[in-house]
mmCIF file of C-alpha atoms in Angstrom:
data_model
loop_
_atom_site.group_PDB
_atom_site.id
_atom_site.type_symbol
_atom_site.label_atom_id
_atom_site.label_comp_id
_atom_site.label_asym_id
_atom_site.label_seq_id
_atom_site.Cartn_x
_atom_site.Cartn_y
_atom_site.Cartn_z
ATOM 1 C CA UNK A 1 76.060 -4.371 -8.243
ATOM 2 C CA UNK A 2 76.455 -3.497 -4.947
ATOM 3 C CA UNK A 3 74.375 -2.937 -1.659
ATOM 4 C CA UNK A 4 74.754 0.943 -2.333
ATOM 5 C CA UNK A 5 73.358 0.826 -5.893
ATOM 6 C CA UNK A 6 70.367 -1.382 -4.981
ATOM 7 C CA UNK A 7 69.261 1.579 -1.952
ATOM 8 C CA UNK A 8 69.700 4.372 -5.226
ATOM 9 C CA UNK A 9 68.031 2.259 -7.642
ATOM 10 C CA UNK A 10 65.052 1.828 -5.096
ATOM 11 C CA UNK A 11 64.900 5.401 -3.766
ATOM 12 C CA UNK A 12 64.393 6.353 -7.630
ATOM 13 C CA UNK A 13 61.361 4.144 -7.876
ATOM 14 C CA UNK A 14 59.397 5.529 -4.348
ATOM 15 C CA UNK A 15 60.752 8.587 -6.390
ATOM 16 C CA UNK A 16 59.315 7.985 -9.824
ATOM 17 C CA UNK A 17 56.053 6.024 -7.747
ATOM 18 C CA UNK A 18 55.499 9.114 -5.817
ATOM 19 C CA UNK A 19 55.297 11.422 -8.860
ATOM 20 C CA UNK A 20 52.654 9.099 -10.687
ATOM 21 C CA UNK A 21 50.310 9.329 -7.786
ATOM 22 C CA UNK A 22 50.214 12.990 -7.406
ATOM 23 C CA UNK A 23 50.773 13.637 -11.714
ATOM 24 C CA UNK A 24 47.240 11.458 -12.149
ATOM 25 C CA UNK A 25 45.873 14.615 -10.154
ATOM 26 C CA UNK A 26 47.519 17.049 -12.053
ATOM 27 C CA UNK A 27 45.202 19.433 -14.615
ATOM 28 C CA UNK A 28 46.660 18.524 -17.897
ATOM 29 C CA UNK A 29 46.114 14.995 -16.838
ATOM 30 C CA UNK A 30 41.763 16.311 -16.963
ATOM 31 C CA UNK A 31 41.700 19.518 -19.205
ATOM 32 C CA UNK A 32 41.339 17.224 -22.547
ATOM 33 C CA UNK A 33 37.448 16.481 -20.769
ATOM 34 C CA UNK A 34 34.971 18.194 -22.374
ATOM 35 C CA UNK A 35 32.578 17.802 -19.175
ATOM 36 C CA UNK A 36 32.553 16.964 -15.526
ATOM 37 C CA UNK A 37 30.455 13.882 -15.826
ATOM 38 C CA UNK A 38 32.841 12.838 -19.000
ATOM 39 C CA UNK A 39 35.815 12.849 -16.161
ATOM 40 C CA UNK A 40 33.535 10.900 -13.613
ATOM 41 C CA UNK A 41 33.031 8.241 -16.034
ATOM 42 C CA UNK A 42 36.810 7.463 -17.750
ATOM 43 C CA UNK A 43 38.252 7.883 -14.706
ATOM 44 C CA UNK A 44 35.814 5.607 -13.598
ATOM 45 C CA UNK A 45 34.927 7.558 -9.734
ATOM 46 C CA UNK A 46 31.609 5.284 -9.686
ATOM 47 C CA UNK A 47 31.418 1.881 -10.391
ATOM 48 C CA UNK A 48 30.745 -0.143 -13.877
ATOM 49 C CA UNK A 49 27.142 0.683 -13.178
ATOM 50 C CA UNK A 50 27.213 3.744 -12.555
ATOM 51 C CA UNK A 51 26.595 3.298 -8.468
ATOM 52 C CA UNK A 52 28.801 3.847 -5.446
ATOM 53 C CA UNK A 53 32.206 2.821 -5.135
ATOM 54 C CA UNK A 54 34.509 1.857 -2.409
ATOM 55 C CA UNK A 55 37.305 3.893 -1.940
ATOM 56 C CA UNK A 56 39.609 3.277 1.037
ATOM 57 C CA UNK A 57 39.746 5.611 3.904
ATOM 58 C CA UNK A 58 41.633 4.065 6.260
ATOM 59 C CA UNK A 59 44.328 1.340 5.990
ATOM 60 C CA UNK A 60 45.352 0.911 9.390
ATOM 61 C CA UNK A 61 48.247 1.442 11.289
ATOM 62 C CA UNK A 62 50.916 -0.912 9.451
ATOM 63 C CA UNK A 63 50.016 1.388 6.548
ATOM 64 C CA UNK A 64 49.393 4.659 7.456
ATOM 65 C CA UNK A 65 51.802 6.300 5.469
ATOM 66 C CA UNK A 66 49.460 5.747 1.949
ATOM 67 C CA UNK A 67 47.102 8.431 1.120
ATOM 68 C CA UNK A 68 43.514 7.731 1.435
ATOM 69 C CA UNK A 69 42.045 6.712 -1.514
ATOM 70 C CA UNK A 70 38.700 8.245 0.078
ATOM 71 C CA UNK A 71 39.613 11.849 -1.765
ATOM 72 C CA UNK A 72 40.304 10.642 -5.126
ATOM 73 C CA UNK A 73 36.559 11.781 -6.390
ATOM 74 C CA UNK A 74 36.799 15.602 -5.007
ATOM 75 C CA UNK A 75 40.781 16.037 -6.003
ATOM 76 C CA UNK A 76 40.226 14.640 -10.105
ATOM 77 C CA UNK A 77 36.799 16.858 -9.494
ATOM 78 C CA UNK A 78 39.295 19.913 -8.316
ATOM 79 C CA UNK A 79 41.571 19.248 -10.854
ATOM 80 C CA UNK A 80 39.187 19.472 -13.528
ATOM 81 C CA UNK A 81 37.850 22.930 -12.270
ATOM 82 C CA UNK A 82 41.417 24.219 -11.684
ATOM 83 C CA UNK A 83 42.018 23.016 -15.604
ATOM 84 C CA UNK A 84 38.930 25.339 -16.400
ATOM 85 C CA UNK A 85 40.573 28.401 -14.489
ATOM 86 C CA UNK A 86 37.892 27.810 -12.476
ATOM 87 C CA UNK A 87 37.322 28.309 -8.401
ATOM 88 C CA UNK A 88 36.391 24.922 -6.507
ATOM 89 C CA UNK A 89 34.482 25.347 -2.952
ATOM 90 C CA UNK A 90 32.284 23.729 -0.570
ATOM 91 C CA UNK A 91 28.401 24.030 -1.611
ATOM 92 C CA UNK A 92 26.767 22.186 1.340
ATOM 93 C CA UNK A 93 28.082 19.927 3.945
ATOM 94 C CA UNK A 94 27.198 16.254 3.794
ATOM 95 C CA UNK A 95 24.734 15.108 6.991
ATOM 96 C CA UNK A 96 25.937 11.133 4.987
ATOM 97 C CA UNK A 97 22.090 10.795 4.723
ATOM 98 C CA UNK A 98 22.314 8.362 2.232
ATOM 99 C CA UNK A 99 24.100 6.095 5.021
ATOM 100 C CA UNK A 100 21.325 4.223 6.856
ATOM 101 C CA UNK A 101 23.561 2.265 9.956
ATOM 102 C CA UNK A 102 23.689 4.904 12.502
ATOM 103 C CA UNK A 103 26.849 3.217 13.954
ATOM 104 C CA UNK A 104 28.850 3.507 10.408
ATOM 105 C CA UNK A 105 27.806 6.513 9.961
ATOM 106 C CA UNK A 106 29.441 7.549 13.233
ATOM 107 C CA UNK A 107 32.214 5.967 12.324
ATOM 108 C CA UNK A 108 32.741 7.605 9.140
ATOM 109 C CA UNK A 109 32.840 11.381 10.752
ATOM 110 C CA UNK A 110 35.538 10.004 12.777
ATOM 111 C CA UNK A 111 37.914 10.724 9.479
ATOM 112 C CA UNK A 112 38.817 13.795 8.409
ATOM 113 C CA UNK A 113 39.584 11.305 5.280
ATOM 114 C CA UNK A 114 36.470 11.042 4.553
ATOM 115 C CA UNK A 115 34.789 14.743 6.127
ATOM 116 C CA UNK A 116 37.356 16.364 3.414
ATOM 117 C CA UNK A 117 35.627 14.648 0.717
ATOM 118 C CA UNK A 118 32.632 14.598 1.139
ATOM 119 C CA UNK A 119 29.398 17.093 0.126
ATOM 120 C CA UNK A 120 28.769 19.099 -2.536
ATOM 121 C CA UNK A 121 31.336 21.241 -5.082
ATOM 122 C CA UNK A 122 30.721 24.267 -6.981
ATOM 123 C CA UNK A 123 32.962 24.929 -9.671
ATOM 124 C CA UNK A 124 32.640 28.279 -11.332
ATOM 125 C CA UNK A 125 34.816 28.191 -14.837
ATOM 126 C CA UNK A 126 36.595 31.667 -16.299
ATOM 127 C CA UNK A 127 34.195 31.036 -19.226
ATOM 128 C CA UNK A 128 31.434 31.659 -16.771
ATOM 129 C CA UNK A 129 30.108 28.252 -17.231
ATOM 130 C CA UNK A 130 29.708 26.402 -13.340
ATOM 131 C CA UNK A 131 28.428 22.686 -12.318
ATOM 132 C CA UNK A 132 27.700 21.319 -8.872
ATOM 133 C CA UNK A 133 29.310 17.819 -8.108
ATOM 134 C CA UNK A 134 27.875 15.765 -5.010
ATOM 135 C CA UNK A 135 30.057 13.283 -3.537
ATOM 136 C CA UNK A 136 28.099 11.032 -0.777
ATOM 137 C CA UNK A 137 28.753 8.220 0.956
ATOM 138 C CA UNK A 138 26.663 5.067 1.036
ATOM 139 C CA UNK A 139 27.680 2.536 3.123
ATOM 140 C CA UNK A 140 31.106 1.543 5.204
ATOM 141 C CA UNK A 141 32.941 -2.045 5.686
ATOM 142 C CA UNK A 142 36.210 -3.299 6.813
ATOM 143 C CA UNK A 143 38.441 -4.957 3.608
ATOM 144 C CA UNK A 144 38.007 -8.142 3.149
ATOM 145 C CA UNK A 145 41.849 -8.911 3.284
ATOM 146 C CA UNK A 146 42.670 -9.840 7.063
ATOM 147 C CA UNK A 147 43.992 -6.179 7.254
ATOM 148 C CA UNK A 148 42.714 -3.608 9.347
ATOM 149 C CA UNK A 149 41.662 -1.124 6.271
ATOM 150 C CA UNK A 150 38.140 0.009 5.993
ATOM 151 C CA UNK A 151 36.265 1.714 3.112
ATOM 152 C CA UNK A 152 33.559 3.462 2.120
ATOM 153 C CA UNK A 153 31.232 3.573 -0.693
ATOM 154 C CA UNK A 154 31.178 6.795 -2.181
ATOM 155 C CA UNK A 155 28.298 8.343 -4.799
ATOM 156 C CA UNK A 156 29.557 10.827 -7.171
ATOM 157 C CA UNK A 157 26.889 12.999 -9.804
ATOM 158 C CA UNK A 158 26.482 16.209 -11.383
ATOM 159 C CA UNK A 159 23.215 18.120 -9.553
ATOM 160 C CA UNK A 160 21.385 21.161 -10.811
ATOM 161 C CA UNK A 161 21.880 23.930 -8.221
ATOM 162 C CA UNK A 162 18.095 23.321 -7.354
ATOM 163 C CA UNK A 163 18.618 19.533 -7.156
ATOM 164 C CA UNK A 164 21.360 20.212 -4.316
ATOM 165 C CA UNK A 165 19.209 23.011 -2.906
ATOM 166 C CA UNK A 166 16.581 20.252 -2.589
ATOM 167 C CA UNK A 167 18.726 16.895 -1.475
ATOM 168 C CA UNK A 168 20.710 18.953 1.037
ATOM 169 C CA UNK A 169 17.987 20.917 2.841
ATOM 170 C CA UNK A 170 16.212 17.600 3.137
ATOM 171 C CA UNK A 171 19.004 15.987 4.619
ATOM 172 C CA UNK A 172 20.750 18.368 6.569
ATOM 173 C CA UNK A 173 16.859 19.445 8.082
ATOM 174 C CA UNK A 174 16.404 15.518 9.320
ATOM 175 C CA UNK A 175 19.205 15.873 11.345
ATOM 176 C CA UNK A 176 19.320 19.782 12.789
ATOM 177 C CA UNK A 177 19.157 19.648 16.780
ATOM 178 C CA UNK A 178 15.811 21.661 16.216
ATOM 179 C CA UNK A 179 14.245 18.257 14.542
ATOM 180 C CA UNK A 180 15.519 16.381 17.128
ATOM 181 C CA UNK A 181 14.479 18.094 20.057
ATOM 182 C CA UNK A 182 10.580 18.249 18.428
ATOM 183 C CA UNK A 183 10.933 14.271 18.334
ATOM 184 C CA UNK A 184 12.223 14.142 22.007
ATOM 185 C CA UNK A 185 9.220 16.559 23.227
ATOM 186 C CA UNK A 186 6.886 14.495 20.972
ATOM 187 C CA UNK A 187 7.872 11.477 22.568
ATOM 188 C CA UNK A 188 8.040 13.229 26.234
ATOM 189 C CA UNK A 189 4.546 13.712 25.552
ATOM 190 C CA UNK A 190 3.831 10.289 24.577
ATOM 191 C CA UNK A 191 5.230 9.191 27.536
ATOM 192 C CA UNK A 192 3.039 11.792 29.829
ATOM 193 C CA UNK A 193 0.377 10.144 31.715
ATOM 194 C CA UNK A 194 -2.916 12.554 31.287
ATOM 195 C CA UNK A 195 -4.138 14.496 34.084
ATOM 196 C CA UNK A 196 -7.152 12.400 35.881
ATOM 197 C CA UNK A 197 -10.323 14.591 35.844
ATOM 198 C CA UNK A 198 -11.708 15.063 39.116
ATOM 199 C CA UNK A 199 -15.366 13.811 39.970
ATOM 200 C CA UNK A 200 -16.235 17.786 40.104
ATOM 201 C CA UNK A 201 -14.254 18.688 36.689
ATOM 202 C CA UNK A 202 -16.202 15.537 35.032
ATOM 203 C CA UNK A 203 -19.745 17.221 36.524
ATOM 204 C CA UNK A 204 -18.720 20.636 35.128
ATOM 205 C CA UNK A 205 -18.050 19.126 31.154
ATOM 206 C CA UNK A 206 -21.011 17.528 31.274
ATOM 207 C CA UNK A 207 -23.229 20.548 32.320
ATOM 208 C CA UNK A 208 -21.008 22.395 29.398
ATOM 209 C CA UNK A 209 -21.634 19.453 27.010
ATOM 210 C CA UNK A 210 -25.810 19.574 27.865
ATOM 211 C CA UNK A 211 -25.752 23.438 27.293
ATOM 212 C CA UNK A 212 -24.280 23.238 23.577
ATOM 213 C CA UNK A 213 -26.693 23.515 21.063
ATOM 214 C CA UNK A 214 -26.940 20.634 19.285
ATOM 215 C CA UNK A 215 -28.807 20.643 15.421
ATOM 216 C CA UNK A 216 -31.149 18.096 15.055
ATOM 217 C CA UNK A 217 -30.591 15.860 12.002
ATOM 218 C CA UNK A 218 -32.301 16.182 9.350
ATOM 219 C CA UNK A 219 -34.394 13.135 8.907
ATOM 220 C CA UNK A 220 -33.012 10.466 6.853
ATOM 221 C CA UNK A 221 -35.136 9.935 3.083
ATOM 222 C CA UNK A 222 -37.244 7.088 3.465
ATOM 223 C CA UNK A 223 -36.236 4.429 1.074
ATOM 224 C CA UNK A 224 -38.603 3.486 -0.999
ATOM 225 C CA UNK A 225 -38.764 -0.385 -1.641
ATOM 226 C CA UNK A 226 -39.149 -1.944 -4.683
ATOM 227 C CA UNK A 227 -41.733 -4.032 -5.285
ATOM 228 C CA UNK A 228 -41.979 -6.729 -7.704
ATOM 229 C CA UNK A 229 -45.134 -7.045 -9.227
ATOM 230 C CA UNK A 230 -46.457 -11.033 -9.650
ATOM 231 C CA UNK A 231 -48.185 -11.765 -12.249
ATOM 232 C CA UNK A 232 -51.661 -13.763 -11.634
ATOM 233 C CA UNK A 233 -50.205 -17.250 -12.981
ATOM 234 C CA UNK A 234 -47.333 -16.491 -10.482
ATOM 235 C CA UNK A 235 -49.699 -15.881 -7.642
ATOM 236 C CA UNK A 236 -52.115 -18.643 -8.181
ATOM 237 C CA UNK A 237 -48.885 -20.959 -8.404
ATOM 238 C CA UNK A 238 -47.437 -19.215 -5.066
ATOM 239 C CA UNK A 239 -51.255 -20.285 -3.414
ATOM 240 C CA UNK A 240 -51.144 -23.682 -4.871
ATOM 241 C CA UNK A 241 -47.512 -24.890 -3.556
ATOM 242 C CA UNK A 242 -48.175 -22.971 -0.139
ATOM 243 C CA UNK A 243 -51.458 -24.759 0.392
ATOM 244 C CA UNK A 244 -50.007 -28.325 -1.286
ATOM 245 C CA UNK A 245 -47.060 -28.453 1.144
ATOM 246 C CA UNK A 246 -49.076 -27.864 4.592
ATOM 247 C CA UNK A 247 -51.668 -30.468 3.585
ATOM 248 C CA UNK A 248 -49.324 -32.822 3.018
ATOM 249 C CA UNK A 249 -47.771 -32.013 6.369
ATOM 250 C CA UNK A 250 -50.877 -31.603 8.310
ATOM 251 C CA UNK A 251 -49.772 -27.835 9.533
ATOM 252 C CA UNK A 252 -51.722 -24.967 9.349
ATOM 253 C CA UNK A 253 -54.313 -26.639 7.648
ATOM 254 C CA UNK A 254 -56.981 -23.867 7.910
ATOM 255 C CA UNK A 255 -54.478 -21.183 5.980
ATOM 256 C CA UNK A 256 -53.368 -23.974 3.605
ATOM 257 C CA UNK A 257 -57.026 -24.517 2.696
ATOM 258 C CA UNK A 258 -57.426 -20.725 2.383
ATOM 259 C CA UNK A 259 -54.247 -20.605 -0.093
ATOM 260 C CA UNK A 260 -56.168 -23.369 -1.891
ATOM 261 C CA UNK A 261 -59.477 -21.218 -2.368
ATOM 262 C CA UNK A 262 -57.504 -18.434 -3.342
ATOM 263 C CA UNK A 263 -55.647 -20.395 -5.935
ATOM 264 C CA UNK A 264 -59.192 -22.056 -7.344
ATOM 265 C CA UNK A 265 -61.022 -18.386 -7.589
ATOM 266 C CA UNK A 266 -58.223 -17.247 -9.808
ATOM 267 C CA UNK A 267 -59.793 -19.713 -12.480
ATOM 268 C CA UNK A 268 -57.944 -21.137 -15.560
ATOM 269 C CA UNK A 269 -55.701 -18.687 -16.390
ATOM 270 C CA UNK A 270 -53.422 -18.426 -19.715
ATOM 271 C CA UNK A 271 -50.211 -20.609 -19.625
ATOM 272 C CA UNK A 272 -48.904 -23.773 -20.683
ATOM 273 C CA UNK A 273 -48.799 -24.526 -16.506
ATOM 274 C CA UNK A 274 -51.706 -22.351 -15.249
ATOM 275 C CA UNK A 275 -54.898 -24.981 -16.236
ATOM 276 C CA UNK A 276 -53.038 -27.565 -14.380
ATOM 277 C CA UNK A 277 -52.655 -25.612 -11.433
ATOM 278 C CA UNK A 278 -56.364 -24.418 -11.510
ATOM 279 C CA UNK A 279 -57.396 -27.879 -11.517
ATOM 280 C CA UNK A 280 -54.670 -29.683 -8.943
ATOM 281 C CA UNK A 281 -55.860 -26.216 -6.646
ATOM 282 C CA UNK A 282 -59.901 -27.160 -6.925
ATOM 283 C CA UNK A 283 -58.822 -30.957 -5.735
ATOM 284 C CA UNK A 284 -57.305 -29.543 -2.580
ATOM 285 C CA UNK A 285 -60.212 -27.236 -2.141
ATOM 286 C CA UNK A 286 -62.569 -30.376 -2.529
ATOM 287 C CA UNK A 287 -60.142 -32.304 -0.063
ATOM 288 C CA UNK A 288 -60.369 -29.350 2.083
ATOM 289 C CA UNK A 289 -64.237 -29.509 2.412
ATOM 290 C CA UNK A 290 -64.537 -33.342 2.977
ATOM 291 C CA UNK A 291 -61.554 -34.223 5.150
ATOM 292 C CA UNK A 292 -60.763 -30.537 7.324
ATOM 293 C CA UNK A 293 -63.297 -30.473 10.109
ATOM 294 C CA UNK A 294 -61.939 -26.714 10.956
ATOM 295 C CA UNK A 295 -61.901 -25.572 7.698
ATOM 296 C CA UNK A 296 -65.030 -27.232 6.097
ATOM 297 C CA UNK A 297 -67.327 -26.439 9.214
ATOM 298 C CA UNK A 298 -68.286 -22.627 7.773
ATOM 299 C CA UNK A 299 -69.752 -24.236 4.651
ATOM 300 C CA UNK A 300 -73.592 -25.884 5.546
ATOM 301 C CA UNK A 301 -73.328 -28.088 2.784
ATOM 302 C CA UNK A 302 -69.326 -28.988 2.108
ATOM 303 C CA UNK A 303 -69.436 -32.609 0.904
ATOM 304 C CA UNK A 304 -72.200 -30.989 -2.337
ATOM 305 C CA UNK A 305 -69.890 -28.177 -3.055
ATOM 306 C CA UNK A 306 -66.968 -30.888 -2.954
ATOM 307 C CA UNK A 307 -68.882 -33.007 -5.385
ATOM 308 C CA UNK A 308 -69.616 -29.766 -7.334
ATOM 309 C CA UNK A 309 -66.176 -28.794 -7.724
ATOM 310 C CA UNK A 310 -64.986 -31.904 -8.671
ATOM 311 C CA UNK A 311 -67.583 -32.790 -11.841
ATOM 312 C CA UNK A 312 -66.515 -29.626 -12.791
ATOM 313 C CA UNK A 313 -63.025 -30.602 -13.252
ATOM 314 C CA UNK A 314 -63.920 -34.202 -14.220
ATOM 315 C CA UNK A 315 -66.282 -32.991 -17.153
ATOM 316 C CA UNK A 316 -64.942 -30.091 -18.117
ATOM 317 C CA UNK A 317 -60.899 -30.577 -17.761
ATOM 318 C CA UNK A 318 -61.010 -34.299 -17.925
ATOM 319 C CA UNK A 319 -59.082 -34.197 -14.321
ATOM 320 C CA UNK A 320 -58.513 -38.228 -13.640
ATOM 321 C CA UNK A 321 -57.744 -36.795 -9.586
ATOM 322 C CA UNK A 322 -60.800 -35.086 -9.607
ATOM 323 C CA UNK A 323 -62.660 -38.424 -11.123
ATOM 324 C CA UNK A 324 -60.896 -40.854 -9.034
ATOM 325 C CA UNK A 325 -61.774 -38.381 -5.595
ATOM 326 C CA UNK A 326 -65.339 -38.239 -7.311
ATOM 327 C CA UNK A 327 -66.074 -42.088 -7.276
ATOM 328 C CA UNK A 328 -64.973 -42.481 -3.488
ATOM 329 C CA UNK A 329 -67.139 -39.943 -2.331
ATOM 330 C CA UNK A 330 -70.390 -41.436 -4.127
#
């Protein structure tokens, strides 16, 4: 074989190469698809899971001569409609919403590799069937190879015409010059420092502000507080302690021997507790009369109604206080 065959043999298989590429585009290569999003799947436009894939749109200048894969989703998409006898066209331009780094995004508009293929397709059929197909990018990297190619993600689904209406208004409206100016004005605004009032203007408003009528406000419901009703036992008890504990200190030994009547005129009272508290209560009163100068001074004969008190409880209640406070006083 010589150096002459070899050149044929290879010119034959760019040749034969050249015609697989452009036949996988072809429409009898799509017409056996019942469905647009049957094509999008075994051609396998998105990825595995169904979400963008990367398609390369540039791959650099020692390979310029290869076709961008970057149009592969709207040409099998074209091809399909053309098998239909249909018409492909533009629906609505792509704004690349969907790509959220400002600087890839600028990038990306660079191409008309990736302008051409992007946006959404309306494909009306002979059979007067028609389906929108949306092809978006999502996000743009350099190839992972040491080359200089770059690619881009790219999103490909069927939408419902009002499902396009919808995504594309929304995204196209974002970025009209319209939107952008309010956000610049908005911002100019921001940035505005307010006019100072003058000492004049300021004594103007407030002359305004005193001659505006102002309703008066309706007077608030006065809440009514609960009140818990005691019980006697719990009062006489509430006396007792109150009159116990400021004896014992030596504070406010008038009111404690008040508290201490008060408790002893409530008398024995039902309740496994209230007898004992009648009874400790006439001690204190007793104590009160014998050993509280202030308190026992209003009575003209103290120490007798002591000892009175006390037989009472000794004789009657069998009080061993009352006994033992009995004896010392005799």
């Amino acid at each position: 074989m010589n150096f002459r065959t070899i050149i044929l043999i290879g010119g034959v298989g760019i040749a034969l190469h050249g015609c697989t590429s452009i036949d996988s585009f072809n429409s009898d290569s799509v017409k056996n698809f019942t469905s647009p999003q049957e094509l999008i799947v075994q051609k396998n436009i998105n990825a595995a899971n169904g979400r963008a894939k990367e398609y390369v749109y540039y791959w650099g200048p020692k390979q310029s001569n290869k076709e961008p894969q970057s149009l592969y989703p709207r040409k099998h998409l074209n091809s399909y409609c053309s098998a239909k006898h249909g018409k492909f066209s533009i629906l609505h331009k792509s704004s690349m919403s969907l790509v959220k780094n400002q600087w890839d995004k600028k990038l990306l508009s660079t191409y008309s590799s990736v302008k051409q293929g992007i946006g959404a397709y309306k494909c009306v059929q002979s059979d007067g069937q028609s389906w929108i197909v949306s092809i978006e990018p999502v996000a743009e990297r350099k190839l992972d190879d040491g080359s200089d190619a770059r690619m881009v993600a790219l999103q490909t689904k069927i939408m419902t015409p009002a499902d396009a209406q919808k995504f594309y208004s929304s995204a196209n409206s974002s970025n009209t010059p319209a939107a952008k100016k309010t956000t610049v004005n908005n911002q100019t605004a921001k940035n505005t420092p307010s006019k100072t009032t003058t000492p004049k203007e300021a004594e103007i408003k407030k002359e305004v502000e005193a001659k505006k009528e102002t309703k008066p406000t309706p007077p608030l419901p006065v809440k009514q507080s609960v009140s818990i009703v005691e019980t006697p036992q719990q009062q006489q008890l509430k006396y007792y302690v109150s009159a116990r504990r400021d004896l014992n200190k030596g504070t406010n030994q008038v009111a404690a021997c008040n508290n201490a009547q008060r408790a002893y005129n409530y008398g024995k009272l039902h309740g496994s507790n209230a007898a004992n508290v009648y009874a400790e209560s006439g001690v204190l009163v007793a104590r009160c009369l014998t050993s509280v100068p202030s308190y026992s001074s209003r009575f003209s004969n103290s120490k007798g109604q002591a000892v009175k008190i006390l037989q009472n409880l000794a004789n009657n209640h069998n009080h061993a206080g009352a006994k033992h406070m009995l004896n010392q006083l005799k």
